[in-house]
PDB file of N, CA and C in Angstrom:
ATOM      1  N   LYS A   1      19.328   1.074  24.762  1.00 60.00           N
ATOM      2  CA  LYS A   1      18.027   0.431  24.668  1.00 60.00           C
ATOM      3  C   LYS A   1      17.764   0.014  23.221  1.00 60.00           C
ATOM      4  N   VAL A   2      17.384  -1.217  23.015  1.00 59.00           N
ATOM      5  CA  VAL A   2      17.099  -1.736  21.677  1.00 59.00           C
ATOM      6  C   VAL A   2      15.645  -1.423  21.334  1.00 59.00           C
ATOM      7  N   GLN A   3      15.446  -0.860  20.139  1.00 60.00           N
ATOM      8  CA  GLN A   3      14.097  -0.584  19.698  1.00 60.00           C
ATOM      9  C   GLN A   3      13.584  -1.747  18.864  1.00 60.00           C
ATOM     10  N   VAL A   4      12.418  -2.240  19.220  1.00 62.00           N
ATOM     11  CA  VAL A   4      11.815  -3.365  18.519  1.00 62.00           C
ATOM     12  C   VAL A   4      10.894  -2.812  17.444  1.00 62.00           C
ATOM     13  N   LYS A   5      11.027  -3.350  16.222  1.00 75.00           N
ATOM     14  CA  LYS A   5      10.161  -2.934  15.121  1.00 75.00           C
ATOM     15  C   LYS A   5       8.755  -3.451  15.353  1.00 75.00           C
ATOM     16  N   ASP A   6       7.799  -2.611  15.064  1.00 84.00           N
ATOM     17  CA  ASP A   6       6.394  -3.009  15.118  1.00 84.00           C
ATOM     18  C   ASP A   6       6.035  -3.565  13.741  1.00 84.00           C
ATOM     19  N   TYR A   7       5.710  -4.844  13.702  1.00 87.00           N
ATOM     20  CA  TYR A   7       5.398  -5.502  12.424  1.00 87.00           C
ATOM     21  C   TYR A   7       3.894  -5.569  12.148  1.00 87.00           C
ATOM     22  N   SER A   8       3.114  -4.696  12.785  1.00 92.00           N
ATOM     23  CA  SER A   8       1.688  -4.693  12.473  1.00 92.00           C
ATOM     24  C   SER A   8       1.510  -4.192  11.041  1.00 92.00           C
ATOM     25  N   PRO A   9       0.477  -4.659  10.344  1.00 95.00           N
ATOM     26  CA  PRO A   9       0.286  -4.260   8.945  1.00 95.00           C
ATOM     27  C   PRO A   9       0.279  -2.746   8.725  1.00 95.00           C
ATOM     28  N   SER A  10      -0.391  -2.005   9.593  1.00 95.00           N
ATOM     29  CA  SER A  10      -0.450  -0.553   9.391  1.00 95.00           C
ATOM     30  C   SER A  10       0.922   0.093   9.560  1.00 95.00           C
ATOM     31  N   ASN A  11       1.719  -0.378  10.498  1.00 95.00           N
ATOM     32  CA  ASN A  11       3.050   0.196  10.689  1.00 95.00           C
ATOM     33  C   ASN A  11       4.019  -0.225   9.582  1.00 95.00           C
ATOM     34  N   ILE A  12       3.869  -1.431   9.089  1.00 95.00           N
ATOM     35  CA  ILE A  12       4.694  -1.857   7.944  1.00 95.00           C
ATOM     36  C   ILE A  12       4.431  -0.918   6.775  1.00 95.00           C
ATOM     37  N   PHE A  13       3.167  -0.665   6.491  1.00 97.00           N
ATOM     38  CA  PHE A  13       2.795   0.215   5.379  1.00 97.00           C
ATOM     39  C   PHE A  13       3.361   1.617   5.602  1.00 97.00           C
ATOM     40  N   LYS A  14       3.204   2.144   6.824  1.00 95.00           N
ATOM     41  CA  LYS A  14       3.706   3.489   7.141  1.00 95.00           C
ATOM     42  C   LYS A  14       5.210   3.616   6.910  1.00 95.00           C
ATOM     43  N   ARG A  15       5.953   2.582   7.280  1.00 95.00           N
ATOM     44  CA  ARG A  15       7.412   2.620   7.112  1.00 95.00           C
ATOM     45  C   ARG A  15       7.818   2.754   5.639  1.00 95.00           C
ATOM     46  N   HIS A  16       6.990   2.272   4.729  1.00 97.00           N
ATOM     47  CA  HIS A  16       7.330   2.278   3.301  1.00 97.00           C
ATOM     48  C   HIS A  16       6.602   3.370   2.516  1.00 97.00           C
ATOM     49  N   LEU A  17       5.768   4.133   3.189  1.00 96.00           N
ATOM     50  CA  LEU A  17       4.903   5.114   2.526  1.00 96.00           C
ATOM     51  C   LEU A  17       5.669   6.149   1.713  1.00 96.00           C
ATOM     52  N   SER A  18       6.655   6.790   2.298  1.00 95.00           N
ATOM     53  CA  SER A  18       7.346   7.858   1.563  1.00 95.00           C
ATOM     54  C   SER A  18       8.118   7.303   0.363  1.00 95.00           C
ATOM     55  N   GLU A  19       8.691   6.117   0.511  1.00 97.00           N
ATOM     56  CA  GLU A  19       9.398   5.514  -0.620  1.00 97.00           C
ATOM     57  C   GLU A  19       8.424   5.187  -1.751  1.00 97.00           C
ATOM     58  N   MET A  20       7.249   4.674  -1.399  1.00 97.00           N
ATOM     59  CA  MET A  20       6.255   4.370  -2.432  1.00 97.00           C
ATOM     60  C   MET A  20       5.824   5.633  -3.159  1.00 97.00           C
ATOM     61  N   LEU A  21       5.644   6.726  -2.409  1.00 96.00           N
ATOM     62  CA  LEU A  21       5.248   7.985  -3.035  1.00 96.00           C
ATOM     63  C   LEU A  21       6.241   8.406  -4.108  1.00 96.00           C
ATOM     64  N   GLY A  22       7.503   8.142  -3.866  1.00 94.00           N
ATOM     65  CA  GLY A  22       8.531   8.539  -4.814  1.00 94.00           C
ATOM     66  C   GLY A  22       8.650   7.669  -6.042  1.00 94.00           C
ATOM     67  N   VAL A  23       8.132   6.441  -5.990  1.00 96.00           N
ATOM     68  CA  VAL A  23       8.349   5.526  -7.122  1.00 96.00           C
ATOM     69  C   VAL A  23       7.089   5.169  -7.912  1.00 96.00           C
ATOM     70  N   ILE A  24       5.923   5.531  -7.411  1.00 96.00           N
ATOM     71  CA  ILE A  24       4.700   5.256  -8.183  1.00 96.00           C
ATOM     72  C   ILE A  24       4.711   6.167  -9.403  1.00 96.00           C
ATOM     73  N   SER A  25       4.754   5.562 -10.579  1.00 94.00           N
ATOM     74  CA  SER A  25       4.844   6.359 -11.805  1.00 94.00           C
ATOM     75  C   SER A  25       3.533   6.362 -12.585  1.00 94.00           C
ATOM     76  N   ASP A  26       2.827   5.266 -12.611  1.00 96.00           N
ATOM     77  CA  ASP A  26       1.597   5.172 -13.393  1.00 96.00           C
ATOM     78  C   ASP A  26       0.400   5.119 -12.436  1.00 96.00           C
ATOM     79  N   THR A  27      -0.018   6.303 -12.000  1.00 96.00           N
ATOM     80  CA  THR A  27      -1.098   6.372 -11.007  1.00 96.00           C
ATOM     81  C   THR A  27      -2.424   5.883 -11.577  1.00 96.00           C
ATOM     82  N   GLU A  28      -2.635   6.116 -12.863  1.00 96.00           N
ATOM     83  CA  GLU A  28      -3.899   5.682 -13.472  1.00 96.00           C
ATOM     84  C   GLU A  28      -3.996   4.155 -13.476  1.00 96.00           C
ATOM     85  N   ARG A  29      -2.923   3.497 -13.849  1.00 97.00           N
ATOM     86  CA  ARG A  29      -2.928   2.029 -13.863  1.00 97.00           C
ATOM     87  C   ARG A  29      -3.130   1.484 -12.455  1.00 97.00           C
ATOM     88  N   LEU A  30      -2.420   2.062 -11.497  1.00 97.00           N
ATOM     89  CA  LEU A  30      -2.561   1.603 -10.114  1.00 97.00           C
ATOM     90  C   LEU A  30      -3.987   1.807  -9.625  1.00 97.00           C
ATOM     91  N   ALA A  31      -4.584   2.956  -9.943  1.00 97.00           N
ATOM     92  CA  ALA A  31      -5.964   3.223  -9.538  1.00 97.00           C
ATOM     93  C   ALA A  31      -6.917   2.204 -10.164  1.00 97.00           C
ATOM     94  N   ASN A  32      -6.737   1.921 -11.446  1.00 97.00           N
ATOM     95  CA  ASN A  32      -7.590   0.929 -12.114  1.00 97.00           C
ATOM     96  C   ASN A  32      -7.435  -0.453 -11.488  1.00 97.00           C
ATOM     97  N   ASP A  33      -6.196  -0.847 -11.221  1.00 97.00           N
ATOM     98  CA  ASP A  33      -5.955  -2.180 -10.646  1.00 97.00           C
ATOM     99  C   ASP A  33      -6.491  -2.299  -9.219  1.00 97.00           C
ATOM    100  N   LEU A  34      -6.322  -1.249  -8.431  1.00 97.00           N
ATOM    101  CA  LEU A  34      -6.862  -1.269  -7.067  1.00 97.00           C
ATOM    102  C   LEU A  34      -8.384  -1.313  -7.086  1.00 97.00           C
ATOM    103  N   SER A  35      -8.982  -0.561  -7.995  1.00 97.00           N
ATOM    104  CA  SER A  35     -10.441  -0.558  -8.117  1.00 97.00           C
ATOM    105  C   SER A  35     -10.957  -1.904  -8.613  1.00 97.00           C
ATOM    106  N   SER A  36     -10.282  -2.485  -9.591  1.00 96.00           N
ATOM    107  CA  SER A  36     -10.685  -3.797 -10.123  1.00 96.00           C
ATOM    108  C   SER A  36     -10.633  -4.878  -9.050  1.00 96.00           C
ATOM    109  N   ALA A  37      -9.717  -4.721  -8.106  1.00 96.00           N
ATOM    110  CA  ALA A  37      -9.588  -5.691  -7.013  1.00 96.00           C
ATOM    111  C   ALA A  37     -10.475  -5.313  -5.821  1.00 96.00           C
ATOM    112  N   ASP A  38     -11.347  -4.321  -6.014  1.00 96.00           N
ATOM    113  CA  ASP A  38     -12.242  -3.830  -4.950  1.00 96.00           C
ATOM    114  C   ASP A  38     -11.483  -3.356  -3.715  1.00 96.00           C
ATOM    115  N   LEU A  39     -10.327  -2.729  -3.948  1.00 96.00           N
ATOM    116  CA  LEU A  39      -9.516  -2.252  -2.825  1.00 96.00           C
ATOM    117  C   LEU A  39      -9.634  -0.743  -2.610  1.00 96.00           C
ATOM    118  N   ILE A  40     -10.185  -0.034  -3.579  1.00 96.00           N
ATOM    119  CA  ILE A  40     -10.513   1.384  -3.408  1.00 96.00           C
ATOM    120  C   ILE A  40     -11.882   1.612  -4.045  1.00 96.00           C
ATOM    121  N   PRO A  41     -12.616   2.604  -3.551  1.00 95.00           N
ATOM    122  CA  PRO A  41     -13.929   2.881  -4.144  1.00 95.00           C
ATOM    123  C   PRO A  41     -13.805   3.552  -5.510  1.00 95.00           C
ATOM    124  N   TYR A  42     -14.814   3.367  -6.328  1.00 95.00           N
ATOM    125  CA  TYR A  42     -14.821   3.923  -7.682  1.00 95.00           C
ATOM    126  C   TYR A  42     -14.587   5.437  -7.693  1.00 95.00           C
ATOM    127  N   PRO A  43     -15.223   6.220  -6.817  1.00 96.00           N
ATOM    128  CA  PRO A  43     -14.995   7.676  -6.881  1.00 96.00           C
ATOM    129  C   PRO A  43     -13.516   8.069  -6.715  1.00 96.00           C
ATOM    130  N   VAL A  44     -12.777   7.327  -5.931  1.00 96.00           N
ATOM    131  CA  VAL A  44     -11.347   7.617  -5.761  1.00 96.00           C
ATOM    132  C   VAL A  44     -10.618   7.317  -7.071  1.00 96.00           C
ATOM    133  N   LYS A  45     -10.919   6.171  -7.666  1.00 97.00           N
ATOM    134  CA  LYS A  45     -10.305   5.820  -8.959  1.00 97.00           C
ATOM    135  C   LYS A  45     -10.624   6.887  -9.992  1.00 97.00           C
ATOM    136  N   ASP A  46     -11.893   7.263 -10.076  1.00 96.00           N
ATOM    137  CA  ASP A  46     -12.332   8.256 -11.052  1.00 96.00           C
ATOM    138  C   ASP A  46     -11.618   9.587 -10.830  1.00 96.00           C
ATOM    139  N   ASP A  47     -11.473   9.980  -9.576  1.00 95.00           N
ATOM    140  CA  ASP A  47     -10.806  11.235  -9.245  1.00 95.00           C
ATOM    141  C   ASP A  47      -9.333  11.199  -9.673  1.00 95.00           C
ATOM    142  N   VAL A  48      -8.661  10.092  -9.412  1.00 95.00           N
ATOM    143  CA  VAL A  48      -7.244   9.972  -9.776  1.00 95.00           C
ATOM    144  C   VAL A  48      -7.066  10.010 -11.289  1.00 95.00           C
ATOM    145  N   ILE A  49      -7.973   9.388 -11.997  1.00 95.00           N
ATOM    146  CA  ILE A  49      -7.847   9.310 -13.452  1.00 95.00           C
ATOM    147  C   ILE A  49      -8.222  10.618 -14.142  1.00 95.00           C
ATOM    148  N   THR A  50      -9.214  11.327 -13.621  1.00 95.00           N
ATOM    149  CA  THR A  50      -9.727  12.509 -14.328  1.00 95.00           C
ATOM    150  C   THR A  50      -9.186  13.841 -13.825  1.00 95.00           C
ATOM    151  N   THR A  51      -8.680  13.895 -12.611  1.00 92.00           N
ATOM    152  CA  THR A  51      -8.218  15.163 -12.057  1.00 92.00           C
ATOM    153  C   THR A  51      -6.852  15.533 -12.624  1.00 92.00           C
ATOM    154  N   ASN A  52      -6.705  16.788 -12.960  1.00 94.00           N
ATOM    155  CA  ASN A  52      -5.447  17.278 -13.531  1.00 94.00           C
ATOM    156  C   ASN A  52      -4.563  17.844 -12.412  1.00 94.00           C
ATOM    157  N   VAL A  53      -3.941  16.927 -11.653  1.00 95.00           N
ATOM    158  CA  VAL A  53      -3.001  17.314 -10.602  1.00 95.00           C
ATOM    159  C   VAL A  53      -1.724  16.508 -10.812  1.00 95.00           C
ATOM    160  N   SER A  54      -0.720  16.792 -10.018  1.00 95.00           N
ATOM    161  CA  SER A  54       0.579  16.124 -10.190  1.00 95.00           C
ATOM    162  C   SER A  54       0.501  14.631  -9.892  1.00 95.00           C
ATOM    163  N   ARG A  55       1.461  13.907 -10.452  1.00 95.00           N
ATOM    164  CA  ARG A  55       1.586  12.472 -10.181  1.00 95.00           C
ATOM    165  C   ARG A  55       1.739  12.240  -8.687  1.00 95.00           C
ATOM    166  N   TYR A  56       2.524  13.072  -8.024  1.00 95.00           N
ATOM    167  CA  TYR A  56       2.745  12.940  -6.586  1.00 95.00           C
ATOM    168  C   TYR A  56       1.427  13.069  -5.819  1.00 95.00           C
ATOM    169  N   HIS A  57       0.606  14.045  -6.199  1.00 96.00           N
ATOM    170  CA  HIS A  57      -0.683  14.253  -5.530  1.00 96.00           C
ATOM    171  C   HIS A  57      -1.599  13.037  -5.732  1.00 96.00           C
ATOM    172  N   LYS A  58      -1.619  12.510  -6.966  1.00 96.00           N
ATOM    173  CA  LYS A  58      -2.444  11.333  -7.243  1.00 96.00           C
ATOM    174  C   LYS A  58      -1.947  10.114  -6.467  1.00 96.00           C
ATOM    175  N   ALA A  59      -0.637   9.910  -6.425  1.00 97.00           N
ATOM    176  CA  ALA A  59      -0.071   8.789  -5.671  1.00 97.00           C
ATOM    177  C   ALA A  59      -0.388   8.936  -4.193  1.00 97.00           C
ATOM    178  N   SER A  60      -0.290  10.147  -3.681  1.00 96.00           N
ATOM    179  CA  SER A  60      -0.598  10.406  -2.280  1.00 96.00           C
ATOM    180  C   SER A  60      -2.057  10.073  -1.977  1.00 96.00           C
ATOM    181  N   LYS A  61      -2.950  10.451  -2.862  1.00 96.00           N
ATOM    182  CA  LYS A  61      -4.379  10.157  -2.676  1.00 96.00           C
ATOM    183  C   LYS A  61      -4.610   8.641  -2.635  1.00 96.00           C
ATOM    184  N   LEU A  62      -3.986   7.920  -3.567  1.00 96.00           N
ATOM    185  CA  LEU A  62      -4.143   6.464  -3.601  1.00 96.00           C
ATOM    186  C   LEU A  62      -3.591   5.817  -2.330  1.00 96.00           C
ATOM    187  N   LEU A  63      -2.412   6.239  -1.915  1.00 97.00           N
ATOM    188  CA  LEU A  63      -1.798   5.627  -0.732  1.00 97.00           C
ATOM    189  C   LEU A  63      -2.565   5.968   0.539  1.00 97.00           C
ATOM    190  N   ASN A  64      -3.126   7.173   0.618  1.00 96.00           N
ATOM    191  CA  ASN A  64      -3.968   7.514   1.771  1.00 96.00           C
ATOM    192  C   ASN A  64      -5.210   6.636   1.813  1.00 96.00           C
ATOM    193  N   GLU A  65      -5.769   6.364   0.636  1.00 95.00           N
ATOM    194  CA  GLU A  65      -6.956   5.505   0.550  1.00 95.00           C
ATOM    195  C   GLU A  65      -6.613   4.063   0.956  1.00 95.00           C
ATOM    196  N   ILE A  66      -5.424   3.613   0.572  1.00 95.00           N
ATOM    197  CA  ILE A  66      -4.972   2.274   0.959  1.00 95.00           C
ATOM    198  C   ILE A  66      -4.740   2.199   2.469  1.00 95.00           C
ATOM    199  N   GLU A  67      -4.176   3.258   3.015  1.00 95.00           N
ATOM    200  CA  GLU A  67      -3.818   3.247   4.436  1.00 95.00           C
ATOM    201  C   GLU A  67      -5.039   3.247   5.365  1.00 95.00           C
ATOM    202  N   ARG A  68      -6.142   3.841   4.926  1.00 95.00           N
ATOM    203  CA  ARG A  68      -7.326   3.985   5.788  1.00 95.00           C
ATOM    204  C   ARG A  68      -7.793   2.642   6.382  1.00 95.00           C
ATOM    205  N   PRO A  69      -8.082   1.607   5.586  1.00 95.00           N
ATOM    206  CA  PRO A  69      -8.528   0.345   6.200  1.00 95.00           C
ATOM    207  C   PRO A  69      -7.429  -0.345   7.011  1.00 95.00           C
ATOM    208  N   LEU A  70      -6.177  -0.097   6.665  1.00 94.00           N
ATOM    209  CA  LEU A  70      -5.087  -0.678   7.457  1.00 94.00           C
ATOM    210  C   LEU A  70      -5.081  -0.083   8.863  1.00 94.00           C
ATOM    211  N   ARG A  71      -5.311   1.235   8.953  1.00 93.00           N
ATOM    212  CA  ARG A  71      -5.361   1.879  10.277  1.00 93.00           C
ATOM    213  C   ARG A  71      -6.550   1.377  11.083  1.00 93.00           C
ATOM    214  N   VAL A  72      -7.690   1.197  10.428  1.00 94.00           N
ATOM    215  CA  VAL A  72      -8.916   0.809  11.132  1.00 94.00           C
ATOM    216  C   VAL A  72      -8.895  -0.663  11.534  1.00 94.00           C
ATOM    217  N   PHE A  73      -8.565  -1.550  10.602  1.00 94.00           N
ATOM    218  CA  PHE A  73      -8.676  -2.988  10.851  1.00 94.00           C
ATOM    219  C   PHE A  73      -7.340  -3.664  11.155  1.00 94.00           C
ATOM    220  N   ASN A  74      -6.250  -3.132  10.597  1.00 93.00           N
ATOM    221  CA  ASN A  74      -4.902  -3.644  10.858  1.00 93.00           C
ATOM    222  C   ASN A  74      -4.780  -5.148  10.607  1.00 93.00           C
ATOM    223  N   LYS A  75      -5.407  -5.619   9.528  1.00 94.00           N
ATOM    224  CA  LYS A  75      -5.389  -7.057   9.208  1.00 94.00           C
ATOM    225  C   LYS A  75      -4.326  -7.369   8.164  1.00 94.00           C
ATOM    226  N   PRO A  76      -3.584  -8.458   8.361  1.00 94.00           N
ATOM    227  CA  PRO A  76      -2.552  -8.829   7.393  1.00 94.00           C
ATOM    228  C   PRO A  76      -3.117  -9.094   6.001  1.00 94.00           C
ATOM    229  N   GLU A  77      -4.339  -9.604   5.914  1.00 95.00           N
ATOM    230  CA  GLU A  77      -4.935  -9.914   4.613  1.00 95.00           C
ATOM    231  C   GLU A  77      -5.076  -8.657   3.753  1.00 95.00           C
ATOM    232  N   ILE A  78      -5.364  -7.545   4.401  1.00 95.00           N
ATOM    233  CA  ILE A  78      -5.539  -6.292   3.664  1.00 95.00           C
ATOM    234  C   ILE A  78      -4.211  -5.866   3.046  1.00 95.00           C
ATOM    235  N   LEU A  79      -3.145  -5.862   3.855  1.00 96.00           N
ATOM    236  CA  LEU A  79      -1.834  -5.481   3.327  1.00 96.00           C
ATOM    237  C   LEU A  79      -1.383  -6.459   2.252  1.00 96.00           C
ATOM    238  N   ASN A  80      -1.652  -7.719   2.443  1.00 96.00           N
ATOM    239  CA  ASN A  80      -1.294  -8.728   1.443  1.00 96.00           C
ATOM    240  C   ASN A  80      -1.974  -8.437   0.105  1.00 96.00           C
ATOM    241  N   SER A  81      -3.241  -8.091   0.141  1.00 96.00           N
ATOM    242  CA  SER A  81      -3.980  -7.775  -1.090  1.00 96.00           C
ATOM    243  C   SER A  81      -3.379  -6.567  -1.798  1.00 96.00           C
ATOM    244  N   TYR A  82      -3.048  -5.536  -1.054  1.00 97.00           N
ATOM    245  CA  TYR A  82      -2.433  -4.352  -1.649  1.00 97.00           C
ATOM    246  C   TYR A  82      -1.079  -4.692  -2.266  1.00 97.00           C
ATOM    247  N   CYS A  83      -0.298  -5.479  -1.551  1.00 97.00           N
ATOM    248  CA  CYS A  83       1.033  -5.846  -2.056  1.00 97.00           C
ATOM    249  C   CYS A  83       0.931  -6.612  -3.369  1.00 97.00           C
ATOM    250  N   GLU A  84      -0.048  -7.485  -3.483  1.00 96.00           N
ATOM    251  CA  GLU A  84      -0.219  -8.241  -4.726  1.00 96.00           C
ATOM    252  C   GLU A  84      -0.516  -7.310  -5.899  1.00 96.00           C
ATOM    253  N   VAL A  85      -1.320  -6.280  -5.675  1.00 97.00           N
ATOM    254  CA  VAL A  85      -1.593  -5.305  -6.740  1.00 97.00           C
ATOM    255  C   VAL A  85      -0.331  -4.507  -7.060  1.00 97.00           C
ATOM    256  N   LEU A  86       0.413  -4.102  -6.035  1.00 97.00           N
ATOM    257  CA  LEU A  86       1.648  -3.337  -6.269  1.00 97.00           C
ATOM    258  C   LEU A  86       2.642  -4.141  -7.093  1.00 97.00           C
ATOM    259  N   LYS A  87       2.721  -5.438  -6.851  1.00 96.00           N
ATOM    260  CA  LYS A  87       3.672  -6.292  -7.575  1.00 96.00           C
ATOM    261  C   LYS A  87       3.313  -6.423  -9.055  1.00 96.00           C
ATOM    262  N   LYS A  88       2.075  -6.194  -9.408  1.00 96.00           N
ATOM    263  CA  LYS A  88       1.629  -6.327 -10.797  1.00 96.00           C
ATOM    264  C   LYS A  88       1.814  -5.041 -11.611  1.00 96.00           C
ATOM    265  N   GLN A  89       2.421  -4.026 -11.044  1.00 96.00           N
ATOM    266  CA  GLN A  89       2.527  -2.731 -11.713  1.00 96.00           C
ATOM    267  C   GLN A  89       3.672  -2.630 -12.712  1.00 96.00           C
ATOM    268  N   GLU A  90       4.451  -3.687 -12.875  1.00 93.00           N
ATOM    269  CA  GLU A  90       5.602  -3.660 -13.784  1.00 93.00           C
ATOM    270  C   GLU A  90       6.554  -2.511 -13.449  1.00 93.00           C
ATOM    271  N   ASN A  91       6.723  -2.301 -12.142  1.00 97.00           N
ATOM    272  CA  ASN A  91       7.601  -1.256 -11.636  1.00 97.00           C
ATOM    273  C   ASN A  91       8.541  -1.946 -10.643  1.00 97.00           C
ATOM    274  N   PRO A  92       9.804  -2.158 -11.011  1.00 97.00           N
ATOM    275  CA  PRO A  92      10.728  -2.906 -10.152  1.00 97.00           C
ATOM    276  C   PRO A  92      10.839  -2.362  -8.727  1.00 97.00           C
ATOM    277  N   ALA A  93      10.805  -1.044  -8.583  1.00 97.00           N
ATOM    278  CA  ALA A  93      10.901  -0.460  -7.237  1.00 97.00           C
ATOM    279  C   ALA A  93       9.662  -0.795  -6.406  1.00 97.00           C
ATOM    280  N   LEU A  94       8.489  -0.717  -7.019  1.00 97.00           N
ATOM    281  CA  LEU A  94       7.257  -1.066  -6.291  1.00 97.00           C
ATOM    282  C   LEU A  94       7.224  -2.553  -5.958  1.00 97.00           C
ATOM    283  N   THR A  95       7.690  -3.374  -6.860  1.00 97.00           N
ATOM    284  CA  THR A  95       7.748  -4.815  -6.610  1.00 97.00           C
ATOM    285  C   THR A  95       8.656  -5.107  -5.421  1.00 97.00           C
ATOM    286  N   ARG A  96       9.815  -4.458  -5.375  1.00 97.00           N
ATOM    287  CA  ARG A  96      10.744  -4.657  -4.257  1.00 97.00           C
ATOM    288  C   ARG A  96      10.116  -4.209  -2.937  1.00 97.00           C
ATOM    289  N   ILE A  97       9.447  -3.038  -2.954  1.00 98.00           N
ATOM    290  CA  ILE A  97       8.795  -2.542  -1.735  1.00 98.00           C
ATOM    291  C   ILE A  97       7.700  -3.506  -1.293  1.00 98.00           C
ATOM    292  N   ALA A  98       6.888  -3.976  -2.242  1.00 97.00           N
ATOM    293  CA  ALA A  98       5.820  -4.919  -1.904  1.00 97.00           C
ATOM    294  C   ALA A  98       6.400  -6.198  -1.311  1.00 97.00           C
ATOM    295  N   ASN A  99       7.466  -6.712  -1.901  1.00 96.00           N
ATOM    296  CA  ASN A  99       8.108  -7.914  -1.364  1.00 96.00           C
ATOM    297  C   ASN A  99       8.685  -7.670   0.025  1.00 96.00           C
ATOM    298  N   ASP A 100       9.259  -6.483   0.240  1.00 96.00           N
ATOM    299  CA  ASP A 100       9.774  -6.136   1.574  1.00 96.00           C
ATOM    300  C   ASP A 100       8.641  -6.099   2.596  1.00 96.00           C
ATOM    301  N   MET A 101       7.518  -5.503   2.210  1.00 96.00           N
ATOM    302  CA  MET A 101       6.380  -5.431   3.136  1.00 96.00           C
ATOM    303  C   MET A 101       5.854  -6.829   3.440  1.00 96.00           C
ATOM    304  N   LEU A 102       5.784  -7.688   2.414  1.00 96.00           N
ATOM    305  CA  LEU A 102       5.309  -9.057   2.639  1.00 96.00           C
ATOM    306  C   LEU A 102       6.257  -9.826   3.553  1.00 96.00           C
ATOM    307  N   LYS A 103       7.551  -9.592   3.414  1.00 94.00           N
ATOM    308  CA  LYS A 103       8.530 -10.243   4.284  1.00 94.00           C
ATOM    309  C   LYS A 103       8.323  -9.790   5.735  1.00 94.00           C
ATOM    310  N   GLU A 104       8.140  -8.481   5.926  1.00 93.00           N
ATOM    311  CA  GLU A 104       7.880  -7.963   7.267  1.00 93.00           C
ATOM    312  C   GLU A 104       6.553  -8.498   7.801  1.00 93.00           C
ATOM    313  N   LEU A 105       5.573  -8.618   6.930  1.00 91.00           N
ATOM    314  CA  LEU A 105       4.270  -9.147   7.330  1.00 91.00           C
ATOM    315  C   LEU A 105       4.413 -10.585   7.819  1.00 91.00           C
ATOM    316  N   GLY A 106       5.337 -11.340   7.236  1.00 88.00           N
ATOM    317  CA  GLY A 106       5.620 -12.701   7.693  1.00 88.00           C
ATOM    318  C   GLY A 106       6.077 -12.709   9.137  1.00 88.00           C
ATOM    319  N   HIS A 107       6.880 -11.714   9.537  1.00 73.00           N
ATOM    320  CA  HIS A 107       7.303 -11.600  10.943  1.00 73.00           C
ATOM    321  C   HIS A 107       6.097 -11.385  11.840  1.00 73.00           C
ATOM    322  N   PHE A 108       5.167 -10.536  11.388  1.00 67.00           N
ATOM    323  CA  PHE A 108       3.961 -10.246  12.166  1.00 67.00           C
ATOM    324  C   PHE A 108       3.129 -11.511  12.344  1.00 67.00           C
ATOM    325  N   CYS A 109       2.914 -12.241  11.256  1.00 66.00           N
ATOM    326  CA  CYS A 109       2.092 -13.461  11.313  1.00 66.00           C
ATOM    327  C   CYS A 109       2.718 -14.517  12.206  1.00 66.00           C
ATOM    328  N   VAL A 110       4.026 -14.667  12.141  1.00 55.00           N
ATOM    329  CA  VAL A 110       4.720 -15.650  12.987  1.00 55.00           C
ATOM    330  C   VAL A 110       4.584 -15.262  14.456  1.00 55.00           C
ATOM    331  N   THR A 111       4.750 -13.973  14.759  1.00 52.00           N
ATOM    332  CA  THR A 111       4.657 -13.497  16.132  1.00 52.00           C
ATOM    333  C   THR A 111       3.248 -13.679  16.682  1.00 52.00           C
ATOM    334  N   VAL A 112       2.247 -13.329  15.875  1.00 49.00           N
ATOM    335  CA  VAL A 112       0.855 -13.412  16.323  1.00 49.00           C
ATOM    336  C   VAL A 112       0.408 -14.847  16.511  1.00 49.00           C
ATOM    337  N   HIS A 113       0.880 -15.754  15.683  1.00 46.00           N
ATOM    338  CA  HIS A 113       0.385 -17.134  15.708  1.00 46.00           C
ATOM    339  C   HIS A 113       1.263 -18.105  16.486  1.00 46.00           C
ATOM    340  N   LYS A 114       2.174 -17.615  17.295  1.00 45.00           N
ATOM    341  CA  LYS A 114       3.022 -18.510  18.099  1.00 45.00           C
ATOM    342  C   LYS A 114       2.219 -19.185  19.177  1.00 45.00           C
TER     343      LYS A 114
END
C-alpha cells in the first residue's frame, strides 16, 4: 500500500518540527523577528528573551507558538509567513527547511486549487 503525504500546512510543519528544534541557534533573534512580523504575541517573545532556560526549551516554546494557529486554521498563508521569517535568520539549515516546507506547500496549493 502506498502512503500519500499530507501536504496540509499543519502537517508540513509537523514533519519538520524536530529538525527545526535541532538547528534553531539564535532563539532571541527568532523571537524578535516573529514578534516584529506579528506572528507571535509579545509575552511569548518576552518570555523567550528573558527566561533563563536552555536554547532547546526556548526553541520548543517558539515552535509550539507557531504551530498553534497552523493547527487551528491550517492556512497556507500562515506557514508561508513563518517560512519567510525562518529564511531571514542567517541560518543555512533553517533556510533549507523553510524552502523545503514552501516546496511542499506548493504541492498543497496545486492540489487544493485544481
